[in-house]
Short mmCIF file of C-alpha atoms in Angstrom, two decimals:
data_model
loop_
_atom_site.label_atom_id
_atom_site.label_comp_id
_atom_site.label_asym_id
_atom_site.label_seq_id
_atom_site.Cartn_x
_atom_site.Cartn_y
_atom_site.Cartn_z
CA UNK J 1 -30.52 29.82 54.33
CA UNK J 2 -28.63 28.93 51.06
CA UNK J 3 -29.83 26.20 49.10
CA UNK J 4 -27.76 24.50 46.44
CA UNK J 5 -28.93 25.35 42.75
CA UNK J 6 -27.58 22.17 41.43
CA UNK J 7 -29.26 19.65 39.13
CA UNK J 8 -29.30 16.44 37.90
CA UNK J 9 -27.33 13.86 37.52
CA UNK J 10 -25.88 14.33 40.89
CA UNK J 11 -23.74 10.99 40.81
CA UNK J 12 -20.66 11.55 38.02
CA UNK J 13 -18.77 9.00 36.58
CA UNK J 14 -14.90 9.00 37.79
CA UNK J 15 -14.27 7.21 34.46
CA UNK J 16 -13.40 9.12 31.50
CA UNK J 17 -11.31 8.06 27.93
CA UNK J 18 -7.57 8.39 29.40
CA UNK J 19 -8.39 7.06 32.77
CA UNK J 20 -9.99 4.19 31.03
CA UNK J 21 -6.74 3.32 28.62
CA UNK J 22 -4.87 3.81 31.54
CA UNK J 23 -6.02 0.82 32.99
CA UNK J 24 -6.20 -1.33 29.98
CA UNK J 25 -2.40 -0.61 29.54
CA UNK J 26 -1.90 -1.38 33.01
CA UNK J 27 -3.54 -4.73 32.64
CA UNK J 28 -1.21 -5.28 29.36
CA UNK J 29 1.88 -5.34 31.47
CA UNK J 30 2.19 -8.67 32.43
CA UNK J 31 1.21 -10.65 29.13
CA UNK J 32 3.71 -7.87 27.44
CA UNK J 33 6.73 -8.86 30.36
CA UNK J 34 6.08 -12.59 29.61
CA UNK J 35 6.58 -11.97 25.97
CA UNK J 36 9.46 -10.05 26.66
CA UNK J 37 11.15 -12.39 28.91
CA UNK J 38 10.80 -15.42 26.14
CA UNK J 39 11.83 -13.00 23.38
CA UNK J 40 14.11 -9.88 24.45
CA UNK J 41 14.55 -7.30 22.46
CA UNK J 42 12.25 -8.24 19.79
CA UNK J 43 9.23 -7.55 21.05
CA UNK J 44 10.33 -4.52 22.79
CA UNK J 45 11.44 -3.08 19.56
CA UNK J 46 7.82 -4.06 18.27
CA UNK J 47 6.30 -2.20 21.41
CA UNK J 48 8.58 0.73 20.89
CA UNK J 49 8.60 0.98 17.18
CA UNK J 50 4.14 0.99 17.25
CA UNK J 51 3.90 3.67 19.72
CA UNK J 52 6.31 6.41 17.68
CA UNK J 53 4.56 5.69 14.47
CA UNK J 54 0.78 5.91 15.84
CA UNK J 55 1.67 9.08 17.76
CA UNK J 56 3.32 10.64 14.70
CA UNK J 57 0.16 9.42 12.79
CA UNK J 58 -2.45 10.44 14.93
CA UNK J 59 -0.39 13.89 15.31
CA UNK J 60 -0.58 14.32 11.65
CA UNK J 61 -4.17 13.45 11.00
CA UNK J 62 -5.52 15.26 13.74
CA UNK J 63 -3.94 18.12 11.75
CA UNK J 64 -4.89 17.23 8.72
CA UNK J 65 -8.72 17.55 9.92
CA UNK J 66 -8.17 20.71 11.69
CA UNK J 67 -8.67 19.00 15.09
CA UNK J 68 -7.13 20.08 18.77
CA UNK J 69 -4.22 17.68 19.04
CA UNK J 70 -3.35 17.32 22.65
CA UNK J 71 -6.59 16.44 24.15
CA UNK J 72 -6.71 13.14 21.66
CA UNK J 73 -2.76 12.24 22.01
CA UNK J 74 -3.48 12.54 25.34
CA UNK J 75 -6.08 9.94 25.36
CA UNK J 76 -4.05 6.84 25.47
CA UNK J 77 -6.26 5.91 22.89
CA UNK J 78 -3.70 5.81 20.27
CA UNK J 79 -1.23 3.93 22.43
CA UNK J 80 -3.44 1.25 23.33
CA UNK J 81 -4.01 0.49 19.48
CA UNK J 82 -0.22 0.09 18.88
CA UNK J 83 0.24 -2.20 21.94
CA UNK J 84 -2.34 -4.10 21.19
CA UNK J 85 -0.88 -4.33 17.54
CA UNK J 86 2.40 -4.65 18.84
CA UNK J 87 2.10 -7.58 21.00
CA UNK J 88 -0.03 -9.17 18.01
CA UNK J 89 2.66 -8.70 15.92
CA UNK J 90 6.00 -11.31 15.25
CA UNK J 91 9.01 -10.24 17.46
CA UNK J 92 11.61 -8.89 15.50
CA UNK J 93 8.93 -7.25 12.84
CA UNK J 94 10.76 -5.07 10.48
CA UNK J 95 10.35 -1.91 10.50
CA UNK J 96 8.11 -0.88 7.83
CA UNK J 97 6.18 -3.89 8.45
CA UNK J 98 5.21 -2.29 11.77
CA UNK J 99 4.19 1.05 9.62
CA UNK J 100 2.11 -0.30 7.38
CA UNK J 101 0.24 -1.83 10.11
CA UNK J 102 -0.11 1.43 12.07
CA UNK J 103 -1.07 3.21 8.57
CA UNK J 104 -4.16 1.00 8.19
CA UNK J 105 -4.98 1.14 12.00
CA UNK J 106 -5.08 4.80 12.61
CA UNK J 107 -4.91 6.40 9.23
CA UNK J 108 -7.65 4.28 7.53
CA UNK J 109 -9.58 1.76 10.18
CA UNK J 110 -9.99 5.30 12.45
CA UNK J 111 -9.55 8.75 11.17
CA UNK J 112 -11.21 8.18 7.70
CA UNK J 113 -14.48 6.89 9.79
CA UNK J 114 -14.81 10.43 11.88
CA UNK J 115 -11.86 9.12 15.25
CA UNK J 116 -12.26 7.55 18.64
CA UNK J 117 -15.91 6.49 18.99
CA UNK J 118 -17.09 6.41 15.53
CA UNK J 119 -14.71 3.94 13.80
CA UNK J 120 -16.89 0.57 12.97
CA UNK J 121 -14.21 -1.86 13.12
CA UNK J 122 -11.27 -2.43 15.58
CA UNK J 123 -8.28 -0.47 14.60
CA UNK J 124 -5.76 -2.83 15.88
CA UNK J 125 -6.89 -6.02 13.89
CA UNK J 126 -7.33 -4.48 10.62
CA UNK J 127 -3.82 -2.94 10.85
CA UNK J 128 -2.87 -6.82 11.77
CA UNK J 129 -5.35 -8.30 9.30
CA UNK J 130 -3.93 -5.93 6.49
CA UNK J 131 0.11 -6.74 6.53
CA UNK J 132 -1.39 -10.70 7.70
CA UNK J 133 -3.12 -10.74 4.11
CA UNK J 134 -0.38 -8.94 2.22
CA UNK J 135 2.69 -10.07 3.86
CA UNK J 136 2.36 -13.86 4.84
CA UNK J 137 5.71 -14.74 5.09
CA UNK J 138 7.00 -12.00 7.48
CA UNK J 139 3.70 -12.19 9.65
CA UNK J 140 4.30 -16.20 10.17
CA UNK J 141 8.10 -16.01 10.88
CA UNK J 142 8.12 -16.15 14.60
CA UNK J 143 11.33 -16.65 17.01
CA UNK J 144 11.81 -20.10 18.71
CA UNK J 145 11.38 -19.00 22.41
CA UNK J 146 11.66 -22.60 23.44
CA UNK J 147 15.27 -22.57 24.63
CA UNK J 148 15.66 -19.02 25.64
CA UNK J 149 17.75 -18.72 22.37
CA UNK J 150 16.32 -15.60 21.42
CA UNK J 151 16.45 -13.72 24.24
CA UNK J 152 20.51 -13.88 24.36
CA UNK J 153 20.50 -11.82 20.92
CA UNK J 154 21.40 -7.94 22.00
CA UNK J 155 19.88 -4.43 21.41
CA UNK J 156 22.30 -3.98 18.50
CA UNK J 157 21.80 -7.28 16.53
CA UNK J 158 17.48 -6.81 17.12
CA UNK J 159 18.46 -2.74 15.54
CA UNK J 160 19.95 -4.54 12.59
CA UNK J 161 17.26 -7.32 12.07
CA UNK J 162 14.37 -5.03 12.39
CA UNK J 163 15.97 -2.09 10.05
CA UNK J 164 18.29 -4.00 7.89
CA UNK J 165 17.23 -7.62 8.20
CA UNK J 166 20.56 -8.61 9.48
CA UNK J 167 20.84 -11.59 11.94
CA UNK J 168 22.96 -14.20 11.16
CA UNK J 169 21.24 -17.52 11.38
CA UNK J 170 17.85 -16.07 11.86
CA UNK J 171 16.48 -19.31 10.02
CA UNK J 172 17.60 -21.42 12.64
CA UNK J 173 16.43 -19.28 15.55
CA UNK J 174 12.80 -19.19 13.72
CA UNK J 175 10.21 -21.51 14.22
CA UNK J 176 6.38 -22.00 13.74
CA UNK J 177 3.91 -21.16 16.31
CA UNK J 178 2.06 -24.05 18.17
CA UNK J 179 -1.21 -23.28 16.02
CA UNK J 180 1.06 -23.47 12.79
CA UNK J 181 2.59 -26.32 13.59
CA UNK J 182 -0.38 -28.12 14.93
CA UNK J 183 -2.21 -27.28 12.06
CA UNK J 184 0.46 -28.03 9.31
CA UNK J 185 0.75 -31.83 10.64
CA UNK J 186 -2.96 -32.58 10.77
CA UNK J 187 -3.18 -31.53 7.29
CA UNK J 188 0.09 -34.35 6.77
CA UNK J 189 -2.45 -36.53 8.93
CA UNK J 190 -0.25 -37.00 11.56
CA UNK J 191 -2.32 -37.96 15.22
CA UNK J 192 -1.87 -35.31 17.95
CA UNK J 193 -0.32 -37.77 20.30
CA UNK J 194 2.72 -37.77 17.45
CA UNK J 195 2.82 -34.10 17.15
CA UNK J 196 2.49 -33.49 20.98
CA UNK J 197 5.57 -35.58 21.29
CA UNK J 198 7.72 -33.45 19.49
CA UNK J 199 8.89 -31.16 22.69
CA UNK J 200 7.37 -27.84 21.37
CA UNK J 201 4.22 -27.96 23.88
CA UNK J 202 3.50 -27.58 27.22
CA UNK J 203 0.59 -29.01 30.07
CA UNK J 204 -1.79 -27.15 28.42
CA UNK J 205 -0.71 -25.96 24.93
CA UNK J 206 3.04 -24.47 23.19
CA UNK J 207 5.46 -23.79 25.72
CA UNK J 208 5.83 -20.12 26.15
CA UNK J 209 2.76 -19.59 24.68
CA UNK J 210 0.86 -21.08 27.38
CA UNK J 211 2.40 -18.56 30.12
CA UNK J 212 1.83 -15.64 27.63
CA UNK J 213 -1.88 -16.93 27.58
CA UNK J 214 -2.12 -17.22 31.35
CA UNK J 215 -0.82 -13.86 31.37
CA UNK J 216 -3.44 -12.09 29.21
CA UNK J 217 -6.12 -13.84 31.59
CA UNK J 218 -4.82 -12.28 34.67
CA UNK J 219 -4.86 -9.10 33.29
CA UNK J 220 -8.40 -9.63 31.75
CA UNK J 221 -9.52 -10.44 35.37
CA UNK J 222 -7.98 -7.46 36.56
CA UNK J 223 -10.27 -5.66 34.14
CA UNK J 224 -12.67 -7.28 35.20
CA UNK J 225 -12.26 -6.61 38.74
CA UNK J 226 -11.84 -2.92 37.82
CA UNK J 227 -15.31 -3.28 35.99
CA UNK J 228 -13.63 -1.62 32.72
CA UNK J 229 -15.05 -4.96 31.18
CA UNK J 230 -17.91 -6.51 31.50
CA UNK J 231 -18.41 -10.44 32.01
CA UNK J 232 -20.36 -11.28 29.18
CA UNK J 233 -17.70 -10.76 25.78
CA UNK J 234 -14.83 -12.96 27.55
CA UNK J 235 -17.71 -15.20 28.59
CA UNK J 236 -19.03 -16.15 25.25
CA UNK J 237 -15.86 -15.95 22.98
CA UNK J 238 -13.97 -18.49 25.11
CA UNK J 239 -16.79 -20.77 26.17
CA UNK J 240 -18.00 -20.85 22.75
CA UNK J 241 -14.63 -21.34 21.11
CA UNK J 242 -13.98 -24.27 24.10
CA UNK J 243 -17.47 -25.40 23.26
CA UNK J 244 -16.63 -25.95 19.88
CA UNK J 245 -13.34 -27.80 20.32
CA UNK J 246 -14.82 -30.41 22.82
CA UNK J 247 -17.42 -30.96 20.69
CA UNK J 248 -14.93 -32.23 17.93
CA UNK J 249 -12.04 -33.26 20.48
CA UNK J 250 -14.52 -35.57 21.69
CA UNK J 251 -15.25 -37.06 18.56
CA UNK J 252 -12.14 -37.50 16.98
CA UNK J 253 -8.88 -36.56 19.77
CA UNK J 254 -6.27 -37.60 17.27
CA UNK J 255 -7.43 -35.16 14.43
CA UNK J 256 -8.88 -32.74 16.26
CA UNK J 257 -7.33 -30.07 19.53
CA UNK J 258 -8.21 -30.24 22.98
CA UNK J 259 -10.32 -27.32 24.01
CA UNK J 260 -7.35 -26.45 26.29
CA UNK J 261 -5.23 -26.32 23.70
CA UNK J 262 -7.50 -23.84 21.87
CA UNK J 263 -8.25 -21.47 24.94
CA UNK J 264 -4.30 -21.13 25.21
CA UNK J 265 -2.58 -20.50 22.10
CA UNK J 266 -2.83 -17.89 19.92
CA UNK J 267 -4.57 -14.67 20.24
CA UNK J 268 -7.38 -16.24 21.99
CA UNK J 269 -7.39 -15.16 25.59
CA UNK J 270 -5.54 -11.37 24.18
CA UNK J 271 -8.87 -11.23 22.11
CA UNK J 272 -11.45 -12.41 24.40
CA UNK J 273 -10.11 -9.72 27.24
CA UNK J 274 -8.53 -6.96 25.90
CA UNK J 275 -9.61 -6.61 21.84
CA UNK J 276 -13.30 -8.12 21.58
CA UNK J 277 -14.58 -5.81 24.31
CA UNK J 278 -13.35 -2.48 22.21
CA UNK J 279 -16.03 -0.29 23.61
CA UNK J 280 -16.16 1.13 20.04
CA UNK J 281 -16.56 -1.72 17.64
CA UNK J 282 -18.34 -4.26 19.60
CA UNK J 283 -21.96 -4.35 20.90
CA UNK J 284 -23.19 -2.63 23.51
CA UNK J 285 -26.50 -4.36 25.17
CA UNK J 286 -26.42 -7.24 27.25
CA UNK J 287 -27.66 -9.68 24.58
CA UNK J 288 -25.20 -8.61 21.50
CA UNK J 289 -22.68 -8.52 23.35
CA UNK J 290 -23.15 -12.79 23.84
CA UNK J 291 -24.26 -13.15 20.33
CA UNK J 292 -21.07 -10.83 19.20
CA UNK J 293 -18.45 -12.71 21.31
CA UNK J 294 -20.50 -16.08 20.60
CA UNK J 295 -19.55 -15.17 17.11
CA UNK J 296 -16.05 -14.62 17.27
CA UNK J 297 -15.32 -17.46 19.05
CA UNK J 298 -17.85 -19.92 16.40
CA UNK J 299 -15.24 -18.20 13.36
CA UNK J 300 -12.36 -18.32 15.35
CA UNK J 301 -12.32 -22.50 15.76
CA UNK J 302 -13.77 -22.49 12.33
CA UNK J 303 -11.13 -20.52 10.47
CA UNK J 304 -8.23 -22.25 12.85
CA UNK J 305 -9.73 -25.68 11.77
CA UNK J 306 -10.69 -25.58 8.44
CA UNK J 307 -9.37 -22.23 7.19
CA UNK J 308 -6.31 -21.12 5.35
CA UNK J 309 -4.48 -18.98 8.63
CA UNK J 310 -3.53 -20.68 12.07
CA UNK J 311 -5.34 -18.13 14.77
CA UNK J 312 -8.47 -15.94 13.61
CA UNK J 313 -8.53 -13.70 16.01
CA UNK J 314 -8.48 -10.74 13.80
CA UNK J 315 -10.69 -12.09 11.26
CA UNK J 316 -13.30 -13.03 13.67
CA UNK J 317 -13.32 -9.81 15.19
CA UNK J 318 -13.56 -7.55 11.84
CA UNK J 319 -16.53 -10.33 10.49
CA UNK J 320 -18.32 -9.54 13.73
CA UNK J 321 -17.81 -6.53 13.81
CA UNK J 322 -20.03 -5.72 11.02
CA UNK J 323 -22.80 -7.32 12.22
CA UNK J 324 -22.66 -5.33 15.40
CA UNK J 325 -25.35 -2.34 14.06
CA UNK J 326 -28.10 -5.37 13.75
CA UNK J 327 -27.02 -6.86 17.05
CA UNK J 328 -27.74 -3.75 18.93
CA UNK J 329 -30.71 -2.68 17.04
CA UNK J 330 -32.64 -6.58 17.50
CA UNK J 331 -31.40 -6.55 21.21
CA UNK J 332 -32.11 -3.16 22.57
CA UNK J 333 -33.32 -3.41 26.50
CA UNK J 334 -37.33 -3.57 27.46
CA UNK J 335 -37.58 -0.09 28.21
CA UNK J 336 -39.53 0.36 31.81
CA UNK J 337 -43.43 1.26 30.94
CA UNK J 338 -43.54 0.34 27.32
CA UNK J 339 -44.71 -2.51 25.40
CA UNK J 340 -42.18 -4.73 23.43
CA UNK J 341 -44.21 -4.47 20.34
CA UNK J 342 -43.79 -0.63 20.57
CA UNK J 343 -40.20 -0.18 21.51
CA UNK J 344 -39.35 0.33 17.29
#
């Protein structure tokens, strides 16, 4: 008789790095088509535009620091950086705009920290957090996708917006986000119910934006359902960011946002599913990970409120972020047989 000389562990994970991107780009697709349908060509230029320069980047830094280059481009890991960036991103970003945001996202946020699984922050928001910071105007200037008027301009007019700045009548077709516009009347002290009445939002918050919203949360649940994610990030950033918004809604619903409105506009369900739960950056035991995502979503109402930008996604995220090595080391597990006042 034979007997089988294998050991331990006998069960092996069927999930590695690339199989794992895989899926989060797969659950990208739909909030990426919904963008696409409201704004054409602009977005897909961002999409394309991301992925060449963080594949050329993470090409050339890989071989800068002597390291085997097709098992890492391989990863997806790179890719899922620049869509996430991408989609974060204005339609119809210039070109170089889009550069400098990949610069800081691979070259500085990851490769300067050691690569994949030893960069501290998120890649993705401090590439958006960087040109946010240093180029205002360009990073606020979003299409109108209200009447569809965007999505009529053709391949050859987005080429010559997004490398020459081109369109004719761009002002027009521009307008601000429902967060930037909400945000810019309360400070004129206009009520909500004024505001609201202007045509620009939807049931539940902007139009467009709302299905883009509704679209991230599918593919969150998808992730979910895939158990890529776990429950507890998406959890706490959006019940803490919709706990914080009925809290004041309830007080005051003239000067303050439904928690609705909050939960679907901006960044906030593209965050909670897809950018908060960076395996990486964000904390890894059952208790950080609430108190990180309870975090995020506490700065994210705070900084949309009473701060100087419209979402805070990204600034939320990098704050948090930092405080993600105490997190882990005050909420490490009960380990089976020891005493809690022996664990450290």
């Amino acid at each position: 008789m034979i007997f089988s000389k294998r050991t331990s562990p006998y069960v092996s994970g069927k999930q590695d790095v690339s199989s794992i991107m895989r899926q989060v780009l797969y659950a990208l697709i739909p909030g990426t088509a919904v963008l696409i349908w409201y704004f054409g060509w602009g977005m897909l230029s961002n999409l394309v535009l991301a992925i060449v320069f963080a594949e050329l980047l993470e090409w050339g830094m890989l071989t800068l620091r002597q390291r085997p280059v097709r098992p890492f481009l391989s990863d997806y890991s790179a890719v899922v950086t620049a869509w996430l960036l991408a989609v974060a991103m204005p339609a119809f970003s210039p070109w170089w705009l889009i550069a400098i945001a990949m610069i800081f996202a691979i070259v500085i946020a990851k490769h300067l920290y050691g690569g994949l699984g030893y960069n501290p922050f998120n890649p993705a928001m401090v590439g958006y957090a960087a040109v946010l910071v240093s180029y205002p105007v360009q990073m606020t200037i979003w299409p109108a996708p209200v009447d569809f008027s965007v999505a009529h301009i053709g391949l050859w007019q987005t080429l010559q917006h997004v490398f020459a700045g081109s369109i004719q009548g761009w002002d027009a077709l521009s307008a601000a986000t429902p967060l930037d516009a909400v945000k810019v009347s309360l400070s004129l002290h206009k009520p909500l119910s004024e505001i609201y009445a202007t045509g620009q939002f939807g049931l539940l918050a902007g139009q467009a934006w709302e299905w883009v919203s509704l679209a991230w949360l599918l593919g969150g649940l998808w992730l979910l359902w895939q158990r890529i994610i776990g429950w507890q990030i998406p959890v706490a950033l959006l019940g803490t960011l919709a706990l914080m918004a009925s809290v004041f809604w309830l007080i005051d619903s003239q000067a303050y946002a439904s928690p609705l409105f909050h939960l679907f506009s901006g960044a906030a369900m593209l965050g909670a599913f897809f950018i908060a739960t960076d395996p990486v950056s964000a904390s890894t035991t059952p208790t950080g990970k609430l108190f990180y995502a309870g975090g995020i979503g506490l700065f994210t109402y705070i900084i949309r409120t009473w701060g100087g930008y419209p979402d805070a996604i990204a600034f939320s995220v990098i704050i948090m972020n930092m405080a993600v090595p105490l997190l882990d080391y005050y909420t490490q597990p009960r380990v089976y047989g020891t005493k809690r006042g022996l664990q450290r």
